[in-house]
Tab-separated table of C-alpha atoms in Angstrom:
chain	number	residue	atom	x	y	z
A	1	UNK	CA	-42.152	-204.408	-178.319
A	2	UNK	CA	-40.613	-207.783	-178.048
A	3	UNK	CA	-40.435	-208.707	-174.270
A	4	UNK	CA	-38.250	-211.987	-174.893
A	5	UNK	CA	-36.074	-210.205	-177.367
A	6	UNK	CA	-33.340	-209.263	-174.517
A	7	UNK	CA	-32.971	-212.947	-173.438
A	8	UNK	CA	-32.636	-214.500	-177.228
A	9	UNK	CA	-29.815	-212.041	-177.777
A	10	UNK	CA	-27.531	-213.862	-174.994
A	11	UNK	CA	-28.383	-217.249	-176.301
A	12	UNK	CA	-25.614	-219.691	-176.614
A	13	UNK	CA	-23.467	-220.310	-179.789
A	14	UNK	CA	-22.815	-223.951	-179.069
A	15	UNK	CA	-25.731	-225.346	-181.395
A	16	UNK	CA	-24.935	-222.833	-184.313
A	17	UNK	CA	-23.815	-224.362	-187.550
A	18	UNK	CA	-19.764	-224.851	-188.149
A	19	UNK	CA	-17.882	-221.897	-189.896
A	20	UNK	CA	-17.680	-224.017	-193.203
A	21	UNK	CA	-21.264	-224.933	-193.395
A	22	UNK	CA	-22.581	-221.466	-192.489
A	23	UNK	CA	-20.359	-220.209	-195.265
A	24	UNK	CA	-21.887	-222.676	-197.807
A	25	UNK	CA	-25.276	-221.519	-196.388
A	26	UNK	CA	-24.363	-217.843	-196.977
A	27	UNK	CA	-22.718	-217.543	-200.014
A	28	UNK	CA	-24.385	-217.930	-203.299
A	29	UNK	CA	-23.415	-218.036	-206.820
A	30	UNK	CA	-21.445	-215.071	-207.932
A	31	UNK	CA	-20.385	-214.064	-204.359
A	32	UNK	CA	-16.845	-214.449	-203.764
A	33	UNK	CA	-15.579	-216.788	-200.645
A	34	UNK	CA	-12.594	-215.243	-199.137
A	35	UNK	CA	-11.842	-217.570	-196.634
A	36	UNK	CA	-11.687	-218.008	-192.844
A	37	UNK	CA	-9.145	-215.273	-192.752
A	38	UNK	CA	-12.503	-212.806	-193.462
A	39	UNK	CA	-14.795	-214.639	-190.838
A	40	UNK	CA	-15.864	-213.614	-187.635
A	41	UNK	CA	-15.764	-216.621	-185.457
A	42	UNK	CA	-19.110	-217.799	-183.721
A	43	UNK	CA	-20.941	-214.507	-184.381
A	44	UNK	CA	-21.808	-214.361	-188.198
A	45	UNK	CA	-25.293	-215.718	-187.552
A	46	UNK	CA	-26.332	-214.387	-184.109
A	47	UNK	CA	-28.787	-212.084	-183.809
A	48	UNK	CA	-28.192	-208.229	-182.869
A	49	UNK	CA	-25.839	-208.020	-179.711
A	50	UNK	CA	-23.775	-211.207	-180.571
A	51	UNK	CA	-23.419	-209.943	-184.401
A	52	UNK	CA	-21.829	-206.887	-183.516
A	53	UNK	CA	-19.894	-207.753	-180.457
A	54	UNK	CA	-16.578	-209.255	-181.843
A	55	UNK	CA	-13.866	-210.940	-180.295
A	56	UNK	CA	-10.167	-210.377	-180.981
A	57	UNK	CA	-9.976	-212.896	-183.941
A	58	UNK	CA	-10.578	-210.774	-187.036
A	59	UNK	CA	-7.204	-211.445	-188.844
A	60	UNK	CA	-5.952	-209.356	-191.413
A	61	UNK	CA	-3.559	-211.233	-193.337
A	62	UNK	CA	-5.360	-211.896	-196.548
A	63	UNK	CA	-5.361	-208.206	-197.249
A	64	UNK	CA	-1.834	-207.827	-198.970
A	65	UNK	CA	-0.345	-204.684	-200.878
A	66	UNK	CA	2.944	-205.496	-201.198
A	67	UNK	CA	3.651	-203.855	-204.391
A	68	UNK	CA	2.829	-200.584	-202.615
A	69	UNK	CA	4.661	-201.010	-199.753
A	70	UNK	CA	7.812	-200.879	-202.060
A	71	UNK	CA	6.901	-197.890	-203.662
A	72	UNK	CA	6.051	-195.652	-201.280
A	73	UNK	CA	8.549	-195.265	-198.434
A	74	UNK	CA	7.670	-192.899	-195.860
A	75	UNK	CA	9.798	-190.583	-194.651
A	76	UNK	CA	8.473	-191.137	-191.327
A	77	UNK	CA	6.525	-194.118	-190.433
A	78	UNK	CA	5.977	-193.731	-186.680
A	79	UNK	CA	2.262	-193.418	-186.168
A	80	UNK	CA	0.753	-190.644	-183.972
A	81	UNK	CA	-0.286	-191.150	-180.356
A	82	UNK	CA	-1.269	-187.962	-178.933
A	83	UNK	CA	-4.651	-186.900	-177.600
A	84	UNK	CA	-7.089	-185.438	-180.105
A	85	UNK	CA	-6.804	-181.717	-180.154
A	86	UNK	CA	-6.070	-178.429	-182.724
A	87	UNK	CA	-4.416	-179.778	-186.029
A	88	UNK	CA	-1.273	-178.206	-184.507
A	89	UNK	CA	-0.258	-181.094	-182.576
A	90	UNK	CA	2.571	-182.964	-184.005
A	91	UNK	CA	3.288	-186.598	-184.088
A	92	UNK	CA	5.505	-188.615	-182.263
A	93	UNK	CA	8.697	-188.836	-184.197
A	94	UNK	CA	7.719	-186.181	-186.354
A	95	UNK	CA	9.955	-182.621	-186.605
A	96	UNK	CA	7.865	-179.987	-185.031
A	97	UNK	CA	9.180	-177.931	-188.030
A	98	UNK	CA	7.342	-180.582	-190.873
A	99	UNK	CA	3.904	-180.607	-188.478
A	100	UNK	CA	3.738	-177.086	-188.435
A	101	UNK	CA	4.565	-176.670	-191.897
A	102	UNK	CA	1.463	-179.279	-192.718
A	103	UNK	CA	-0.928	-177.750	-190.528
A	104	UNK	CA	-0.052	-174.137	-192.101
A	105	UNK	CA	-0.638	-175.495	-195.567
A	106	UNK	CA	-3.918	-177.109	-194.578
A	107	UNK	CA	-5.315	-173.776	-192.977
A	108	UNK	CA	-3.891	-171.447	-195.855
A	109	UNK	CA	-5.897	-174.156	-198.223
A	110	UNK	CA	-8.933	-173.646	-196.333
A	111	UNK	CA	-8.583	-169.728	-196.308
A	112	UNK	CA	-7.660	-169.871	-200.074
A	113	UNK	CA	-11.029	-171.468	-200.636
A	114	UNK	CA	-12.867	-169.332	-198.478
A	115	UNK	CA	-12.201	-166.289	-200.595
A	116	UNK	CA	-12.420	-168.332	-203.645
A	117	UNK	CA	-8.360	-167.768	-204.476
A	118	UNK	CA	-8.224	-171.042	-207.036
A	119	UNK	CA	-4.971	-170.535	-207.967
A	120	UNK	CA	-3.572	-169.990	-204.807
A	121	UNK	CA	-5.514	-173.332	-203.162
A	122	UNK	CA	-4.047	-174.880	-206.204
A	123	UNK	CA	-0.620	-173.989	-205.251
A	124	UNK	CA	-0.463	-175.086	-201.564
A	125	UNK	CA	-1.938	-178.585	-202.912
A	126	UNK	CA	1.222	-179.109	-204.799
A	127	UNK	CA	3.204	-177.953	-201.921
A	128	UNK	CA	0.779	-180.758	-199.504
A	129	UNK	CA	1.322	-183.438	-202.184
A	130	UNK	CA	5.085	-183.123	-201.580
A	131	UNK	CA	4.621	-183.698	-197.925
A	132	UNK	CA	2.076	-186.421	-198.062
A	133	UNK	CA	2.665	-190.030	-197.474
A	134	UNK	CA	0.438	-192.941	-197.167
A	135	UNK	CA	2.448	-194.615	-194.665
A	136	UNK	CA	3.744	-191.523	-192.628
A	137	UNK	CA	2.485	-189.912	-189.356
A	138	UNK	CA	-0.786	-188.889	-189.035
A	139	UNK	CA	-0.778	-185.338	-190.470
A	140	UNK	CA	1.545	-186.963	-193.742
A	141	UNK	CA	-1.392	-189.254	-194.178
A	142	UNK	CA	-3.950	-186.572	-193.748
A	143	UNK	CA	-2.166	-184.451	-196.357
A	144	UNK	CA	-2.063	-187.685	-198.499
A	145	UNK	CA	-5.570	-188.490	-198.648
A	146	UNK	CA	-6.752	-184.866	-198.641
A	147	UNK	CA	-4.790	-184.192	-202.062
A	148	UNK	CA	-6.144	-187.546	-203.640
A	149	UNK	CA	-9.589	-186.562	-202.387
A	150	UNK	CA	-9.071	-183.193	-204.258
A	151	UNK	CA	-7.403	-184.964	-207.143
A	152	UNK	CA	-10.614	-186.536	-208.333
A	153	UNK	CA	-8.447	-189.219	-209.909
A	154	UNK	CA	-8.212	-193.082	-208.968
A	155	UNK	CA	-4.635	-193.098	-207.933
A	156	UNK	CA	-2.109	-196.043	-208.330
A	157	UNK	CA	-2.811	-197.264	-204.519
A	158	UNK	CA	-6.576	-197.014	-204.781
A	159	UNK	CA	-6.562	-199.063	-208.054
A	160	UNK	CA	-4.246	-201.606	-206.297
A	161	UNK	CA	-6.665	-201.873	-203.246
A	162	UNK	CA	-9.582	-202.253	-205.515
A	163	UNK	CA	-8.659	-205.832	-206.263
A	164	UNK	CA	-9.272	-206.605	-202.650
A	165	UNK	CA	-12.414	-204.536	-201.843
A	166	UNK	CA	-14.538	-207.177	-200.831
A	167	UNK	CA	-11.410	-208.349	-197.954
A	168	UNK	CA	-11.160	-204.523	-197.237
A	169	UNK	CA	-14.560	-203.865	-196.423
A	170	UNK	CA	-14.924	-207.017	-194.498
A	171	UNK	CA	-12.233	-205.967	-192.246
A	172	UNK	CA	-12.666	-202.454	-192.227
A	173	UNK	CA	-16.682	-203.291	-190.556
A	174	UNK	CA	-15.760	-205.902	-188.482
A	175	UNK	CA	-12.564	-204.508	-186.749
A	176	UNK	CA	-13.587	-200.951	-186.503
A	177	UNK	CA	-16.793	-199.838	-184.463
A	178	UNK	CA	-18.080	-196.504	-186.363
A	179	UNK	CA	-20.456	-198.544	-188.994
A	180	UNK	CA	-21.353	-201.478	-185.994
A	181	UNK	CA	-21.990	-198.900	-183.475
A	182	UNK	CA	-24.598	-196.711	-185.892
A	183	UNK	CA	-26.065	-200.361	-186.982
A	184	UNK	CA	-26.484	-201.942	-183.418
A	185	UNK	CA	-28.026	-198.635	-182.269
A	186	UNK	CA	-30.278	-198.103	-184.990
A	187	UNK	CA	-31.671	-201.934	-185.110
A	188	UNK	CA	-31.761	-201.661	-181.482
A	189	UNK	CA	-34.385	-198.624	-181.684
A	190	UNK	CA	-36.577	-200.440	-184.182
A	191	UNK	CA	-36.401	-203.896	-182.454
A	192	UNK	CA	-37.610	-202.405	-179.360
A	193	UNK	CA	-40.437	-200.409	-181.109
A	194	UNK	CA	-42.193	-203.158	-183.000
A	195	UNK	CA	-45.786	-203.941	-181.243
A	196	UNK	CA	-46.429	-207.605	-180.560
A	197	UNK	CA	-49.205	-207.660	-183.082
A	198	UNK	CA	-47.625	-206.412	-185.888
A	199	UNK	CA	-48.367	-208.837	-188.800
A	200	UNK	CA	-46.103	-206.974	-191.365
A	201	UNK	CA	-42.878	-204.902	-190.657
A	202	UNK	CA	-42.097	-202.603	-193.283
A	203	UNK	CA	-38.242	-201.178	-193.179
A	204	UNK	CA	-37.790	-198.349	-195.607
A	205	UNK	CA	-33.745	-197.542	-196.152
A	206	UNK	CA	-32.558	-194.666	-197.388
A	207	UNK	CA	-29.437	-196.174	-198.559
A	208	UNK	CA	-29.136	-200.047	-198.268
A	209	UNK	CA	-25.465	-200.315	-200.028
A	210	UNK	CA	-24.544	-203.866	-199.335
A	211	UNK	CA	-27.323	-204.727	-196.820
A	212	UNK	CA	-24.929	-205.600	-194.043
A	213	UNK	CA	-27.399	-203.457	-191.601
A	214	UNK	CA	-29.734	-205.720	-191.680
A	215	UNK	CA	-29.012	-209.780	-191.234
A	216	UNK	CA	-29.353	-209.396	-187.331
A	217	UNK	CA	-32.798	-207.571	-187.755
A	218	UNK	CA	-34.020	-210.687	-189.822
A	219	UNK	CA	-32.410	-213.201	-187.132
A	220	UNK	CA	-34.169	-211.520	-184.642
A	221	UNK	CA	-37.465	-211.080	-185.920
A	222	UNK	CA	-37.347	-214.883	-187.306
A	223	UNK	CA	-36.639	-216.000	-183.592
A	224	UNK	CA	-39.452	-214.045	-182.295
A	225	UNK	CA	-42.100	-214.024	-185.037
A	226	UNK	CA	-41.283	-217.059	-187.131
A	227	UNK	CA	-43.779	-217.497	-189.774
A	228	UNK	CA	-46.281	-215.284	-188.274
A	229	UNK	CA	-44.469	-211.986	-189.049
A	230	UNK	CA	-43.785	-210.873	-192.427
A	231	UNK	CA	-40.889	-208.598	-193.448
A	232	UNK	CA	-40.540	-206.139	-196.206
A	233	UNK	CA	-37.463	-203.862	-196.983
A	234	UNK	CA	-37.901	-200.922	-199.189
A	235	UNK	CA	-34.623	-199.442	-200.862
A	236	UNK	CA	-34.979	-195.953	-202.030
A	237	UNK	CA	-33.981	-195.632	-205.760
A	238	UNK	CA	-32.213	-192.297	-206.147
A	239	UNK	CA	-30.942	-191.077	-209.427
A	240	UNK	CA	-27.314	-191.508	-209.692
A	241	UNK	CA	-25.155	-188.788	-208.614
A	242	UNK	CA	-21.816	-189.875	-209.696
A	243	UNK	CA	-20.624	-191.459	-212.758
A	244	UNK	CA	-19.407	-194.541	-210.898
A	245	UNK	CA	-21.923	-197.268	-210.574
A	246	UNK	CA	-22.250	-198.902	-206.964
A	247	UNK	CA	-19.288	-201.809	-206.251
A	248	UNK	CA	-22.453	-203.924	-205.189
A	249	UNK	CA	-25.953	-203.558	-207.363
A	250	UNK	CA	-28.972	-203.854	-205.518
A	251	UNK	CA	-29.952	-207.067	-206.902
A	252	UNK	CA	-26.815	-208.846	-205.375
A	253	UNK	CA	-28.202	-207.263	-202.199
A	254	UNK	CA	-31.494	-208.433	-202.637
A	255	UNK	CA	-29.998	-211.684	-203.156
A	256	UNK	CA	-27.764	-211.962	-200.232
A	257	UNK	CA	-31.004	-210.934	-197.862
A	258	UNK	CA	-33.045	-213.284	-199.436
A	259	UNK	CA	-30.945	-216.499	-198.758
A	260	UNK	CA	-30.302	-215.133	-195.396
A	261	UNK	CA	-33.869	-214.904	-194.420
A	262	UNK	CA	-34.956	-218.373	-196.459
A	263	UNK	CA	-32.097	-219.782	-194.107
A	264	UNK	CA	-33.439	-218.661	-190.815
A	265	UNK	CA	-37.381	-219.375	-192.220
A	266	UNK	CA	-38.335	-215.976	-192.536
A	267	UNK	CA	-41.195	-214.279	-194.790
A	268	UNK	CA	-39.049	-211.529	-196.593
A	269	UNK	CA	-39.759	-209.265	-199.489
A	270	UNK	CA	-36.766	-206.678	-200.702
A	271	UNK	CA	-37.810	-204.170	-203.496
A	272	UNK	CA	-36.385	-200.934	-204.548
A	273	UNK	CA	-38.667	-198.031	-205.108
A	274	UNK	CA	-38.270	-194.323	-205.803
A	275	UNK	CA	-39.879	-191.713	-203.361
A	276	UNK	CA	-42.717	-190.725	-205.604
A	277	UNK	CA	-43.646	-194.318	-205.991
A	278	UNK	CA	-43.416	-195.007	-202.342
A	279	UNK	CA	-45.189	-191.636	-201.067
A	280	UNK	CA	-48.339	-192.791	-203.284
A	281	UNK	CA	-48.257	-195.913	-201.740
A	282	UNK	CA	-47.716	-194.785	-197.997
A	283	UNK	CA	-51.362	-192.965	-198.428
A	284	UNK	CA	-52.829	-195.941	-199.648
A	285	UNK	CA	-51.931	-198.010	-196.262
A	286	UNK	CA	-54.109	-199.417	-193.531
A	287	UNK	CA	-53.642	-197.489	-190.216
A	288	UNK	CA	-53.351	-198.830	-186.855
A	289	UNK	CA	-56.664	-200.811	-185.730
A	290	UNK	CA	-58.154	-201.615	-188.783
A	291	UNK	CA	-56.667	-205.139	-189.578
A	292	UNK	CA	-53.684	-206.768	-190.705
A	293	UNK	CA	-51.874	-203.306	-190.784
A	294	UNK	CA	-48.226	-202.428	-191.729
A	295	UNK	CA	-45.662	-201.254	-188.957
A	296	UNK	CA	-43.446	-198.848	-190.404
A	297	UNK	CA	-39.513	-197.995	-189.654
A	298	UNK	CA	-37.717	-195.274	-191.764
A	299	UNK	CA	-33.916	-195.897	-191.388
A	300	UNK	CA	-31.280	-193.195	-192.845
A	301	UNK	CA	-27.463	-193.676	-192.663
A	302	UNK	CA	-24.982	-190.850	-194.214
A	303	UNK	CA	-21.689	-190.251	-194.395
A	304	UNK	CA	-20.596	-193.576	-192.408
A	305	UNK	CA	-16.901	-194.214	-193.374
A	306	UNK	CA	-17.917	-197.784	-194.796
A	307	UNK	CA	-20.624	-196.150	-196.877
A	308	UNK	CA	-19.870	-196.098	-200.933
A	309	UNK	CA	-22.348	-193.722	-201.838
A	310	UNK	CA	-22.558	-189.954	-201.284
A	311	UNK	CA	-26.165	-188.541	-201.125
A	312	UNK	CA	-27.090	-184.244	-201.142
A	313	UNK	CA	-28.960	-183.148	-197.874
A	314	UNK	CA	-32.219	-182.430	-200.134
A	315	UNK	CA	-32.477	-186.183	-200.717
A	316	UNK	CA	-32.210	-186.331	-196.714
A	317	UNK	CA	-34.746	-183.777	-196.182
A	318	UNK	CA	-37.267	-185.292	-198.892
A	319	UNK	CA	-36.525	-188.848	-197.064
A	320	UNK	CA	-37.487	-187.820	-193.632
A	321	UNK	CA	-40.608	-185.712	-194.773
A	322	UNK	CA	-41.973	-188.778	-196.360
A	323	UNK	CA	-40.948	-190.693	-193.226
A	324	UNK	CA	-42.783	-188.455	-191.020
A	325	UNK	CA	-45.843	-188.111	-193.197
A	326	UNK	CA	-46.258	-191.854	-193.942
A	327	UNK	CA	-46.061	-192.627	-190.036
A	328	UNK	CA	-48.254	-189.643	-189.289
A	329	UNK	CA	-50.994	-191.454	-191.875
A	330	UNK	CA	-50.805	-194.699	-190.082
A	331	UNK	CA	-51.640	-192.922	-187.044
A	332	UNK	CA	-48.222	-193.083	-185.170
A	333	UNK	CA	-47.288	-196.697	-186.109
A	334	UNK	CA	-43.690	-196.287	-186.607
A	335	UNK	CA	-40.202	-195.038	-185.907
A	336	UNK	CA	-37.245	-193.003	-187.565
A	337	UNK	CA	-33.534	-193.913	-187.425
A	338	UNK	CA	-30.794	-191.259	-188.216
A	339	UNK	CA	-26.922	-192.016	-188.404
A	340	UNK	CA	-24.830	-189.337	-189.228
A	341	UNK	CA	-20.793	-189.859	-189.920
A	342	UNK	CA	-19.988	-186.563	-191.510
A	343	UNK	CA	-21.956	-183.674	-189.463
A	344	UNK	CA	-24.752	-183.175	-191.000
A	345	UNK	CA	-26.649	-182.319	-187.962
A	346	UNK	CA	-24.344	-179.324	-186.911
A	347	UNK	CA	-27.116	-177.328	-187.564
A	348	UNK	CA	-25.283	-174.408	-189.169
A	349	UNK	CA	-27.230	-170.913	-187.913
A	350	UNK	CA	-24.950	-168.741	-189.705
A	351	UNK	CA	-22.376	-169.394	-192.571
A	352	UNK	CA	-19.264	-169.490	-190.368
A	353	UNK	CA	-17.014	-169.568	-193.470
A	354	UNK	CA	-15.797	-172.552	-195.341
A	355	UNK	CA	-12.084	-171.842	-193.653
A	356	UNK	CA	-13.938	-172.766	-190.222
A	357	UNK	CA	-15.475	-175.742	-191.707
A	358	UNK	CA	-12.796	-177.119	-193.387
A	359	UNK	CA	-10.313	-176.767	-190.327
A	360	UNK	CA	-13.184	-178.288	-187.955
A	361	UNK	CA	-13.587	-181.357	-190.641
A	362	UNK	CA	-9.830	-182.219	-191.025
A	363	UNK	CA	-9.968	-182.229	-186.927
A	364	UNK	CA	-12.276	-185.260	-187.209
A	365	UNK	CA	-10.685	-186.763	-190.129
A	366	UNK	CA	-7.329	-186.546	-187.867
A	367	UNK	CA	-9.385	-188.298	-184.936
A	368	UNK	CA	-10.824	-191.095	-187.340
A	369	UNK	CA	-6.950	-191.722	-188.472
A	370	UNK	CA	-5.860	-192.095	-185.090
A	371	UNK	CA	-8.239	-194.007	-183.935
A	372	UNK	CA	-7.235	-196.707	-186.765
A	373	UNK	CA	-3.724	-196.514	-185.874
A	374	UNK	CA	-4.654	-197.798	-182.547
A	375	UNK	CA	-6.509	-200.814	-183.702
A	376	UNK	CA	-4.178	-202.036	-186.355
A	377	UNK	CA	-0.721	-203.316	-185.654
A	378	UNK	CA	2.348	-201.775	-187.288
A	379	UNK	CA	2.909	-205.268	-189.279
A	380	UNK	CA	-0.359	-204.568	-190.881
A	381	UNK	CA	0.672	-201.658	-192.819
A	382	UNK	CA	-0.367	-202.900	-196.043
A	383	UNK	CA	-3.851	-203.409	-194.943
A	384	UNK	CA	-4.287	-200.100	-193.357
A	385	UNK	CA	-3.019	-198.573	-196.243
A	386	UNK	CA	-5.955	-200.536	-198.770
A	387	UNK	CA	-8.483	-199.763	-196.178
A	388	UNK	CA	-7.588	-196.327	-195.757
A	389	UNK	CA	-7.589	-195.644	-200.023
A	390	UNK	CA	-10.677	-197.625	-200.462
A	391	UNK	CA	-12.659	-195.782	-197.517
A	392	UNK	CA	-11.124	-192.390	-196.266
A	393	UNK	CA	-10.369	-190.834	-199.580
A	394	UNK	CA	-14.309	-190.678	-200.479
A	395	UNK	CA	-14.894	-189.970	-196.837
A	396	UNK	CA	-12.638	-186.987	-196.520
A	397	UNK	CA	-14.181	-185.852	-200.005
A	398	UNK	CA	-17.600	-185.713	-198.137
A	399	UNK	CA	-15.934	-184.238	-195.177
A	400	UNK	CA	-14.877	-181.160	-196.872
A	401	UNK	CA	-17.035	-180.646	-199.886
A	402	UNK	CA	-17.873	-177.308	-200.095
A	403	UNK	CA	-21.092	-177.042	-202.251
A	404	UNK	CA	-22.194	-179.825	-199.815
A	405	UNK	CA	-21.680	-177.841	-196.575
A	406	UNK	CA	-23.401	-174.721	-198.231
A	407	UNK	CA	-26.446	-176.592	-199.021
A	408	UNK	CA	-26.672	-177.917	-195.919
A	409	UNK	CA	-26.382	-173.989	-194.448
A	410	UNK	CA	-29.181	-173.492	-197.344
A	411	UNK	CA	-31.113	-176.255	-196.197
A	412	UNK	CA	-30.520	-175.842	-192.440
A	413	UNK	CA	-34.034	-174.397	-191.764
A	414	UNK	CA	-35.889	-176.549	-193.782
A	415	UNK	CA	-34.073	-179.603	-192.202
A	416	UNK	CA	-34.968	-178.321	-188.526
A	417	UNK	CA	-38.781	-177.493	-189.880
A	418	UNK	CA	-39.264	-181.288	-190.728
A	419	UNK	CA	-41.164	-181.689	-187.342
A	420	UNK	CA	-39.695	-185.106	-186.053
A	421	UNK	CA	-40.782	-185.836	-182.560
A	422	UNK	CA	-37.624	-187.062	-180.552
A	423	UNK	CA	-37.704	-190.486	-178.974
A	424	UNK	CA	-35.479	-191.326	-176.058
A	425	UNK	CA	-32.761	-193.824	-176.238
A	426	UNK	CA	-33.073	-196.685	-173.508
A	427	UNK	CA	-30.112	-197.024	-170.783
A	428	UNK	CA	-29.631	-200.465	-171.377
A	429	UNK	CA	-28.689	-199.920	-175.046
A	430	UNK	CA	-26.301	-196.976	-173.926
A	431	UNK	CA	-24.519	-199.595	-171.787
A	432	UNK	CA	-24.448	-202.352	-174.579
A	433	UNK	CA	-23.111	-199.700	-176.742
A	434	UNK	CA	-20.173	-198.756	-174.455
A	435	UNK	CA	-19.563	-202.900	-174.211
A	436	UNK	CA	-19.494	-202.834	-177.760
A	437	UNK	CA	-16.700	-200.262	-178.197
A	438	UNK	CA	-15.083	-201.086	-175.161
A	439	UNK	CA	-15.252	-197.777	-173.499
A	440	UNK	CA	-12.747	-197.948	-170.641
A	441	UNK	CA	-10.162	-200.498	-172.384
A	442	UNK	CA	-10.199	-198.244	-175.495
A	443	UNK	CA	-10.269	-194.331	-176.584
A	444	UNK	CA	-13.456	-194.914	-177.717
A	445	UNK	CA	-16.420	-193.709	-175.538
A	446	UNK	CA	-20.419	-193.368	-175.802
A	447	UNK	CA	-22.703	-190.786	-174.141
A	448	UNK	CA	-26.763	-189.303	-174.741
A	449	UNK	CA	-27.390	-186.237	-175.669
A	450	UNK	CA	-29.899	-184.748	-178.060
A	451	UNK	CA	-33.604	-183.229	-177.543
A	452	UNK	CA	-34.946	-185.874	-174.830
A	453	UNK	CA	-32.188	-187.925	-174.789
A	454	UNK	CA	-32.474	-189.231	-178.344
A	455	UNK	CA	-29.218	-189.386	-179.857
A	456	UNK	CA	-26.356	-191.790	-179.144
A	457	UNK	CA	-22.822	-190.475	-179.870
A	458	UNK	CA	-19.810	-192.269	-180.377
A	459	UNK	CA	-16.315	-190.256	-179.979
A	460	UNK	CA	-12.609	-190.889	-179.612
A	461	UNK	CA	-10.717	-189.025	-177.304
A	462	UNK	CA	-12.246	-185.630	-177.250
A	463	UNK	CA	-14.071	-186.038	-180.746
A	464	UNK	CA	-17.371	-187.328	-181.857
A	465	UNK	CA	-17.145	-189.600	-184.942
A	466	UNK	CA	-20.691	-190.872	-185.098
A	467	UNK	CA	-24.209	-189.842	-184.055
A	468	UNK	CA	-27.570	-191.749	-184.351
A	469	UNK	CA	-30.519	-190.234	-183.136
A	470	UNK	CA	-34.192	-191.873	-182.658
A	471	UNK	CA	-37.326	-190.188	-183.776
A	472	UNK	CA	-41.110	-190.773	-184.508
C-alpha cells in the first residue's frame, strides 16, 4: 500500500508548470499540438484524482464540421430529454407515429436476423436508412448510426470527422465520464494494492491503445517511489483482427509514455509482447520473499466507447487465465482489473435469441446518446456529429455483433471457470467516483455490486453503461 497517496492526490496546483510549458514538455516530434482549446487547464499533470476530476472549461470550438451540417439537415433537430426506458418512448418534438415507426422497424430487424431472414433484414435496413438523421432526435440518430454500422462502409461524415480525430478523441474522453470513470476506478485499485516494498511494478495491459489510462499512474508512482521503484508496462500484441491498422501505433504510445515518465524522473520500460512469450516469462519470475520480486497488475478494458480496437471473447479469456496463473505462481502478488463497456459480463446462461439481445443493446446505445445530448449544448452540433461518427458507429457495431454474442454464449462457461478471486472495492473510491461523475448534479450514478462488492458500475438514469471489477 501507499499510505501517503491520498494526501498527495489533493496537492495544490499552484506550483505546476504553465500550460505552454507543459505542452512543450509533453509534445514530441510528430505529435500534433491542437492548441489550448483541447487542453484541460491545471489538470493534465496531476496524479489520479485531480487528473480525472475536470472543470467545466473543456472547449470544443475547434471541432468544426460545417460542411456536414449543410449537407445533412434533420427533419427534427430537437434532442430527446425523456427518461431512459423501452425504445417505444418518443423524443420531445418528434411525432409519436414517426417514433413508433422507427421502434417497430428496429424490433423487426432484430427478429428477422434472429430467424436468419437476411433479405427481410436488408429491406428493413433500407427503411431505417430513410428515417435516420445524424442531427435528429435520439431515435433518428440511433437509426442513422445503426445503418452506418451495418453498412460496413466508411461514410462521408466519418471521413470528414477523421480530419479532426485527435481533437475529437481528446474532447470525447475529457467531456464524457465513460473512459475516465473506468480508468480512475482501475487505477485506484492498482495503486492501493501495490506493496510498500515492491521494487518493480509490472502492469500488463490487454489493449493499451493511446495509453491515456497510464499518465496518472506514472505520476503517482513517481511521487511515492521516486528512483526506488521501476515501472514496466507490457502491452499485449494481438493478431490484427480488422483490416484497418490502429490510428496510433504502439511505438507512438510507447514514445509518449516514456516522455511522460522522463518528465517525472520515473524509471519506465514500455514493451509489447504476445501472450505466449509473456506466459513463458511469467513462469520464470520470482515469488514474493525471494528478493527483487516483480509485483503484477493485469488490466483488461473492453468495449469502452472511446476505444478503437475490438477484441474477441477468446482473447479476453486467454488474458484472464494468464493473469490468474501468473499471480498464483508469484504467491498472490498482484491484482486484476476488468472494465466492460458492452456487457460481456452479462453471463448468458441460455441463448435468449438475438432479437432480445439486439433490443437490449439498442436500449443501452439509446441511453448513451441521451447522456451525450445532455452534456453538449445545441450550438456545438457539428462537434457532436464528429464525436458520434468517430466513436459511436464502431461502438454500436460491437453492441449488436451477432457473432460476438454467440461466441460469448459459447464461451460463457469458460469465462465463469477462469476462477478469479473477487477483491472488494474501497468505499472512499466509490465516493470519489460519485464525485467524478457529479452524481446528484447530473443523471449519472455510481453503485457497487458484484461478488463481495468487487464491481463498480457507472450508469445513466436507469441503465448501466460501464462496469469495472477487481480481482486477484
